[in-house]
mmCIF file of C-alpha atoms and ligand atoms in Angstrom:
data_model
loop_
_atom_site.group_PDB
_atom_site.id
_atom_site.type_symbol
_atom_site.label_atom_id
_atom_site.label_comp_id
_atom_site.label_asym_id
_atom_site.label_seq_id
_atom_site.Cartn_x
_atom_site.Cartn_y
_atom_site.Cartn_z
ATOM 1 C CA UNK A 1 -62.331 13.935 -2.717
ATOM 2 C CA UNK A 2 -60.759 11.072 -1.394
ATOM 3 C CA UNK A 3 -58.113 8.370 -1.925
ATOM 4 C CA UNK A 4 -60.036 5.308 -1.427
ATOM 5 C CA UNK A 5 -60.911 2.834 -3.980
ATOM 6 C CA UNK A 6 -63.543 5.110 -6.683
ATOM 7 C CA UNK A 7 -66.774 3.789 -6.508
ATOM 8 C CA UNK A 8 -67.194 1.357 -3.837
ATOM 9 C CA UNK A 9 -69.689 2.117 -1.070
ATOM 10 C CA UNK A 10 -67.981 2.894 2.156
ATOM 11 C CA UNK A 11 -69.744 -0.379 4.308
ATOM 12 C CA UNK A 12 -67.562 -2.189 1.040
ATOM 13 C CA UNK A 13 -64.523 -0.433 1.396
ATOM 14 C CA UNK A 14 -64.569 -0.711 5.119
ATOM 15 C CA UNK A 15 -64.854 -4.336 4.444
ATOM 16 C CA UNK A 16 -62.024 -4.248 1.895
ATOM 17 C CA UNK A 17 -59.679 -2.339 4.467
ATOM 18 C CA UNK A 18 -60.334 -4.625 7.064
ATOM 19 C CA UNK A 19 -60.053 -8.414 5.556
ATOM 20 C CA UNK A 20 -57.449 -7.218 2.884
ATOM 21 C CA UNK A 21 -54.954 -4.699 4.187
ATOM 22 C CA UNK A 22 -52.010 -5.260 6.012
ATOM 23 C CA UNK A 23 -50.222 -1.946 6.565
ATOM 24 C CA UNK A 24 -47.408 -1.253 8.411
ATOM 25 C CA UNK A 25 -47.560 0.866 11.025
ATOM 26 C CA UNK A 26 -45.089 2.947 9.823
ATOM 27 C CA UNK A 27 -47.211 3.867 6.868
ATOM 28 C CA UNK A 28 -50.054 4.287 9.081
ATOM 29 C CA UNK A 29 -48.127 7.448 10.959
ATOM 30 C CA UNK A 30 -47.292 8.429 7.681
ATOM 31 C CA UNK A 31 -50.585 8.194 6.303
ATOM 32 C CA UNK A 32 -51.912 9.866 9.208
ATOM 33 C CA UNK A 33 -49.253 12.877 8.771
ATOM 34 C CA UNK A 34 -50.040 13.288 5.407
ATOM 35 C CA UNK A 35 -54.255 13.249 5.817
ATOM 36 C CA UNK A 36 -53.630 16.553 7.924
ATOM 37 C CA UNK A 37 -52.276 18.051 4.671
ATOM 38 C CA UNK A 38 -54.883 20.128 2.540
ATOM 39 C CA UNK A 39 -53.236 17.878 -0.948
ATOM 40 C CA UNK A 40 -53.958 14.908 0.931
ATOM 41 C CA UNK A 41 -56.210 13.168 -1.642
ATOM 42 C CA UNK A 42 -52.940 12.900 -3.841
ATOM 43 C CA UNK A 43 -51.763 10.295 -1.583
ATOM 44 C CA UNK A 44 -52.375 6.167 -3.006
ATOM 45 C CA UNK A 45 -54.943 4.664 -0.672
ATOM 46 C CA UNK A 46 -53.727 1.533 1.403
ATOM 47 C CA UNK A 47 -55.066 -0.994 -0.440
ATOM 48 C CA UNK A 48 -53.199 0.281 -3.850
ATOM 49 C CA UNK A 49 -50.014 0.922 -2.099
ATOM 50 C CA UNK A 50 -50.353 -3.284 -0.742
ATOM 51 C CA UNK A 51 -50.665 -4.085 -4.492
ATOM 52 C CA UNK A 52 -47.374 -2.105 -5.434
ATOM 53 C CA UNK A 53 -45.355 -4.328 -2.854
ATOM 54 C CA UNK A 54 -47.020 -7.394 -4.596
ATOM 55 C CA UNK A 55 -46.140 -6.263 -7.833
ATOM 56 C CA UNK A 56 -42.490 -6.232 -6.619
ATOM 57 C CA UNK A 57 -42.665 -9.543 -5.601
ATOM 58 C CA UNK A 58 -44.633 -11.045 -8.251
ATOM 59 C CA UNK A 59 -41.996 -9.539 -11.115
ATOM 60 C CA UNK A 60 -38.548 -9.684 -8.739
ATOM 61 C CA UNK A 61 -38.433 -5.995 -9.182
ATOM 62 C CA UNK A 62 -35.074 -4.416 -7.859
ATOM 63 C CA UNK A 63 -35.080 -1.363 -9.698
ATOM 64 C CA UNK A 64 -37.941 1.033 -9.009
ATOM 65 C CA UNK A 65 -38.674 4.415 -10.782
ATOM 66 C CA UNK A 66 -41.040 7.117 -9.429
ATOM 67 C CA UNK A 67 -42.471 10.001 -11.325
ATOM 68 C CA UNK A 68 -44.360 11.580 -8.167
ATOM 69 C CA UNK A 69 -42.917 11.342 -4.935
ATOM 70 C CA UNK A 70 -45.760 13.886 -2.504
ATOM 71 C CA UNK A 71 -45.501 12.456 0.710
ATOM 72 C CA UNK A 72 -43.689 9.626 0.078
ATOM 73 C CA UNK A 73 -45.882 6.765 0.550
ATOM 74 C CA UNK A 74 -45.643 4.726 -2.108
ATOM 75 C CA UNK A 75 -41.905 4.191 -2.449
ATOM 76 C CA UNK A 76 -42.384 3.357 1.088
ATOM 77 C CA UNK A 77 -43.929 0.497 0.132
ATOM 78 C CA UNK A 78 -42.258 -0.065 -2.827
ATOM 79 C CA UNK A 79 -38.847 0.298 -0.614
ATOM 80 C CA UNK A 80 -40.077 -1.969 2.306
ATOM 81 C CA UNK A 81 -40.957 -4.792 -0.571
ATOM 82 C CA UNK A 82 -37.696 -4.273 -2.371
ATOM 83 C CA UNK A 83 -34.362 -6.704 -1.862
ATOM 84 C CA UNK A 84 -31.728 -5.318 0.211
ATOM 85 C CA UNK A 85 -29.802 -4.333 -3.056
ATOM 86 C CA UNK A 86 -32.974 -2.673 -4.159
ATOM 87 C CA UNK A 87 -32.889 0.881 -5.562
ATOM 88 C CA UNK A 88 -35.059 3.556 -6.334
ATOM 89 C CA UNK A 89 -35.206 7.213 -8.196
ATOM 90 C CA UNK A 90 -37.753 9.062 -7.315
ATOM 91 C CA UNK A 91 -38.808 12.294 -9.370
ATOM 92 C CA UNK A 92 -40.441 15.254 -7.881
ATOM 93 C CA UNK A 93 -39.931 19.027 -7.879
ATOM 94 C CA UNK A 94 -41.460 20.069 -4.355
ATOM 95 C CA UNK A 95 -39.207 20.393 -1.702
ATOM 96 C CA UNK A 96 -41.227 20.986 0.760
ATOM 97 C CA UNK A 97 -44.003 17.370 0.277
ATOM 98 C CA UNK A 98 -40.767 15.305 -0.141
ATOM 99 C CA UNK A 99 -38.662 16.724 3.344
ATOM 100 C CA UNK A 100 -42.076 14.269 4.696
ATOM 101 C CA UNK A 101 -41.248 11.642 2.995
ATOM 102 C CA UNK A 102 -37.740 11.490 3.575
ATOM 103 C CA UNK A 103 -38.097 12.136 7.598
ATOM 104 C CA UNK A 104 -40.429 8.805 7.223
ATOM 105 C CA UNK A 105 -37.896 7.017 4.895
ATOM 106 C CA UNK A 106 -35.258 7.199 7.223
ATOM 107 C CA UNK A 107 -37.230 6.362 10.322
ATOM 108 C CA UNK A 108 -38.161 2.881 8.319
ATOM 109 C CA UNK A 109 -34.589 2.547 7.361
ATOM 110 C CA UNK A 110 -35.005 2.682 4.023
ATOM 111 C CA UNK A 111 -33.697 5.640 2.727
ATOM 112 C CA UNK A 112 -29.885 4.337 1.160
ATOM 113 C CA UNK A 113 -32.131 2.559 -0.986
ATOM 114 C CA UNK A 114 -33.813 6.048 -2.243
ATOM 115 C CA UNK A 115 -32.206 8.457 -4.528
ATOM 116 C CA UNK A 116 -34.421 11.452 -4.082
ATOM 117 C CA UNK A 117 -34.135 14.012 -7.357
ATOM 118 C CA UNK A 118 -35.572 17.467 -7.168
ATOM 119 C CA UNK A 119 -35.781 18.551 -10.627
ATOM 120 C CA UNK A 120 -38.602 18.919 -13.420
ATOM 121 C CA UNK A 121 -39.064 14.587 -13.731
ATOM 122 C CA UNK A 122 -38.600 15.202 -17.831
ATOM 123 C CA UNK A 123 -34.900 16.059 -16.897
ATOM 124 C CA UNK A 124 -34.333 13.582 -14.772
ATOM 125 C CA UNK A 125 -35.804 10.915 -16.950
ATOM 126 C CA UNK A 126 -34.041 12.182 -20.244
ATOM 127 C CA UNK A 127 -30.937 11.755 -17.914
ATOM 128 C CA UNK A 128 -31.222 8.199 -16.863
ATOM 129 C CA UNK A 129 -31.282 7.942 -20.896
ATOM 130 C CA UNK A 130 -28.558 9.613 -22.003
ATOM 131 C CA UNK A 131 -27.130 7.770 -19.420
ATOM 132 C CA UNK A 132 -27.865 4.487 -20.636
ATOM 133 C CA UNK A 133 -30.517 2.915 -18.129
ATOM 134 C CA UNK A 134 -32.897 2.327 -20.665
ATOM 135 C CA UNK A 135 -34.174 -1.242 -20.345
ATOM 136 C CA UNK A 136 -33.010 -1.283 -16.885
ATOM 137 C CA UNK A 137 -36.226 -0.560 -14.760
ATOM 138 C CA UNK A 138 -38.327 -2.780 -13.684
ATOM 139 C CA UNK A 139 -41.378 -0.734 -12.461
ATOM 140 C CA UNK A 140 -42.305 2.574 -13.486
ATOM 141 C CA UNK A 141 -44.778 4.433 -11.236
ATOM 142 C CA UNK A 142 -45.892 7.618 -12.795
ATOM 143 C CA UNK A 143 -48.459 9.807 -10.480
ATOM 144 C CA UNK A 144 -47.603 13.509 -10.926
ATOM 145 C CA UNK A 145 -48.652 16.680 -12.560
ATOM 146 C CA UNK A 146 -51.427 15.156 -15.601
ATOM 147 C CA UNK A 147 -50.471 17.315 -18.509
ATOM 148 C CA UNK A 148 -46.723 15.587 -19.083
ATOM 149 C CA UNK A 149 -48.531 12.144 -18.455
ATOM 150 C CA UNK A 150 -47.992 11.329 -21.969
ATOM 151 C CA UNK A 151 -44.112 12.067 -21.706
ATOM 152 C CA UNK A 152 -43.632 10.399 -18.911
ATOM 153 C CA UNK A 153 -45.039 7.373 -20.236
ATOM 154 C CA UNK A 154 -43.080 8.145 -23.728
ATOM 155 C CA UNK A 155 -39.639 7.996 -21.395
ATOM 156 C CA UNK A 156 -40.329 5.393 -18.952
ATOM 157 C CA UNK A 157 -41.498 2.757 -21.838
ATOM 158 C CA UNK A 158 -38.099 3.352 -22.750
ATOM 159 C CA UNK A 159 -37.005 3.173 -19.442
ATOM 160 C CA UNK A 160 -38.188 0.098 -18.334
ATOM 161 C CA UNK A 161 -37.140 -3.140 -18.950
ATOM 162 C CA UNK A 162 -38.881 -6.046 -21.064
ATOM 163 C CA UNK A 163 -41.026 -8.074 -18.914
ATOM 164 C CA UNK A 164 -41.255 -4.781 -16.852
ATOM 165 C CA UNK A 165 -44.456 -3.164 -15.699
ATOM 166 C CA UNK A 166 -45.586 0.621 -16.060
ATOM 167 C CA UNK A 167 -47.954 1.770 -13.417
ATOM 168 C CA UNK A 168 -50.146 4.910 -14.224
ATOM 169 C CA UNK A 169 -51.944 6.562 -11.488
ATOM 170 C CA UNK A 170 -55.102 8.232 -11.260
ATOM 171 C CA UNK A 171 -56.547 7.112 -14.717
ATOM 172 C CA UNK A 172 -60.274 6.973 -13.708
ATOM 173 C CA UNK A 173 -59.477 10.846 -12.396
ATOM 174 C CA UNK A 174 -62.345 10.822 -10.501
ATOM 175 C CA UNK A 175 -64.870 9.708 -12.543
ATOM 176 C CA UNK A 176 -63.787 12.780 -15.001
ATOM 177 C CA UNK A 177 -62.557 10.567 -17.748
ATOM 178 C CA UNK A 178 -66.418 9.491 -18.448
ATOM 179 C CA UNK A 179 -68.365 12.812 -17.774
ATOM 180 C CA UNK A 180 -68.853 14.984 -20.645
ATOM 181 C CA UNK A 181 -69.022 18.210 -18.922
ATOM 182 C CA UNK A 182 -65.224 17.860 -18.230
ATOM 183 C CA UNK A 183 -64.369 17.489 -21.831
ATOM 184 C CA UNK A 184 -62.197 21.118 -21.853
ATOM 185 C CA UNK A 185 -60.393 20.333 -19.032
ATOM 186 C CA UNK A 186 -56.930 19.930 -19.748
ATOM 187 C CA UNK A 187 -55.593 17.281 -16.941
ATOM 188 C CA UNK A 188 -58.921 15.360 -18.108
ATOM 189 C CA UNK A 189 -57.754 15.367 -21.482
ATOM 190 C CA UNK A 190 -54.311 14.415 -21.378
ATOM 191 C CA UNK A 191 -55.588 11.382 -18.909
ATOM 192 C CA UNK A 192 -58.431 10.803 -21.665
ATOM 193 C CA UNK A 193 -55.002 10.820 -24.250
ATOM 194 C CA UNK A 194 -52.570 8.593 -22.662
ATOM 195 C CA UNK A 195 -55.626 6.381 -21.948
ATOM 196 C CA UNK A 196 -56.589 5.996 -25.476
ATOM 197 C CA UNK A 197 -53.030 5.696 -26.570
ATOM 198 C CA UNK A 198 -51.996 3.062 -23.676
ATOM 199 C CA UNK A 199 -55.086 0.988 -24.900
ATOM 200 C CA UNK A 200 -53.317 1.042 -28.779
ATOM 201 C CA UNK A 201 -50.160 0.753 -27.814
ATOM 202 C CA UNK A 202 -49.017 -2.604 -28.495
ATOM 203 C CA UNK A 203 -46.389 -3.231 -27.373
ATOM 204 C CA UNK A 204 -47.809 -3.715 -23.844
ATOM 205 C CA UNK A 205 -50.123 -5.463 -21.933
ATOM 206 C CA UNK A 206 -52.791 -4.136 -20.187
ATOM 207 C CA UNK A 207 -55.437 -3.637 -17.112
ATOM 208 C CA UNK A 208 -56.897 -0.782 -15.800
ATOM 209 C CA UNK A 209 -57.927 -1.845 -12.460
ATOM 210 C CA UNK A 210 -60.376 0.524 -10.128
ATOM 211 C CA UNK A 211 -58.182 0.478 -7.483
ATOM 212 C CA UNK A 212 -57.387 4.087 -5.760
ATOM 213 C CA UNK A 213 -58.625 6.644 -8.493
ATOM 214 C CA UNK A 214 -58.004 3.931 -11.284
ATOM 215 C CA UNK A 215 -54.149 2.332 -11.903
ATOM 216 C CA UNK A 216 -52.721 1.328 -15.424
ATOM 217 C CA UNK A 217 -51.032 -2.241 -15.020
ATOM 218 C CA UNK A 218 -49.149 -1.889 -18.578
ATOM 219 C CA UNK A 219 -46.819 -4.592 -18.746
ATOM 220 C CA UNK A 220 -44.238 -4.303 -21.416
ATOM 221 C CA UNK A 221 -43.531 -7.044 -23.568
HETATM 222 CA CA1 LIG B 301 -52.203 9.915 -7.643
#
């Protein structure tokens, strides 16, 4: 499996990479670090990542949420796009993927912008609402493990602020979401569940665009 845009041939994507993205070079070492890893399909491809920074810009986003850190590429990006009195929390429970990311965080300089929390990302989220952030986000980037994806959508809604966008990662799962023979597998299903309920839900607008494995633009309103 890999990270590049799902379903483009690779002359395409080659094309894509080459007229489109502008990458940093220090997300190119870290991308580079991170493709030695055996988990390395769980970092966002380039061309996503560029589209995160735009969405920063494009909404003034100052306050950035991440349910997901791995390697720590995308609130690279998200931190390189930000103000200079941007902030971030980002959620994840390994140790081990996130001592990466925060060796390449503070090489870029951004890392007083990061608050790094190492806990299950439902306790850290129910704690930024008890402690009354709710409505204060401004993009919500949720890319972890599949089977709280509903949760996690349930707290950052809250979470995020009107006019604020919720990104959800890896929503085309490769290709599972459409194959039948998948249709017991549990991370398939509760992607197949939030999908369905993100396309009800109201109170948001909505695109699924096939970038990466598939990204959830849900914009709330
Ligand atoms: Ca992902």
């Amino acid at each position: 499996m890999s990270n590049q845009s799902i379903g483009l041939s690779d002359n395409l994507y080659q094309y894509l990479l080459a007229n489109s993205v502008r990458e940093p070079a220090i997300l190119t070492k870290l991308r580079q670090e991170t493709a030695q890893h055996p988990l390395a399909n769980m970092q966002i491809s380039p061309e996503q990542g560029q589209l995160m920074g735009l969405l920063v810009h494009l909404i003034g986003a100052k306050k950035y949420l991440e349910v997901g850190v791995f390697t720590g590429y995308s609130a690279l990006v998200v931190a390189l796009n930000l103000p200079d009195d941007g902030r971030i929390i980002a959620c994840d429970v390994s140790d081990e993927f996130t001592s990466i990311a925060s060796k390449y965080w503070q090489e870029a300089g951004v890392d007083d912008k990061i608050s790094l929390q190492i806990a299950p990302a439902l306790e850290t989220l129910d704690r930024l609402l008890a402690n009354g952030e709710a409505g204060t986000v401004d993009i919500a980037f949720i890319d972890a493990d599949k089977n709280n994806y509903v949760a996690y959508y349930d707290r950052c809604f809250q979470l995020v602020r009107q006019g604020g966008i919720i990104l959800v990662d890896n929503v085309l799962w490769y290709g599972r979401v459409a194959d039948p023979a998948m249709d017991e597998d549990k991370r398939t299903l509760a992607i197949k569940q939030l999908n369905q309920q993100i396309y009800h839900d109201d109170r948001v607008q909505i695109s699924l665009i096939p970038i990466g494995d598939g990204l959830t633009i849900a914009r709330k309103k």
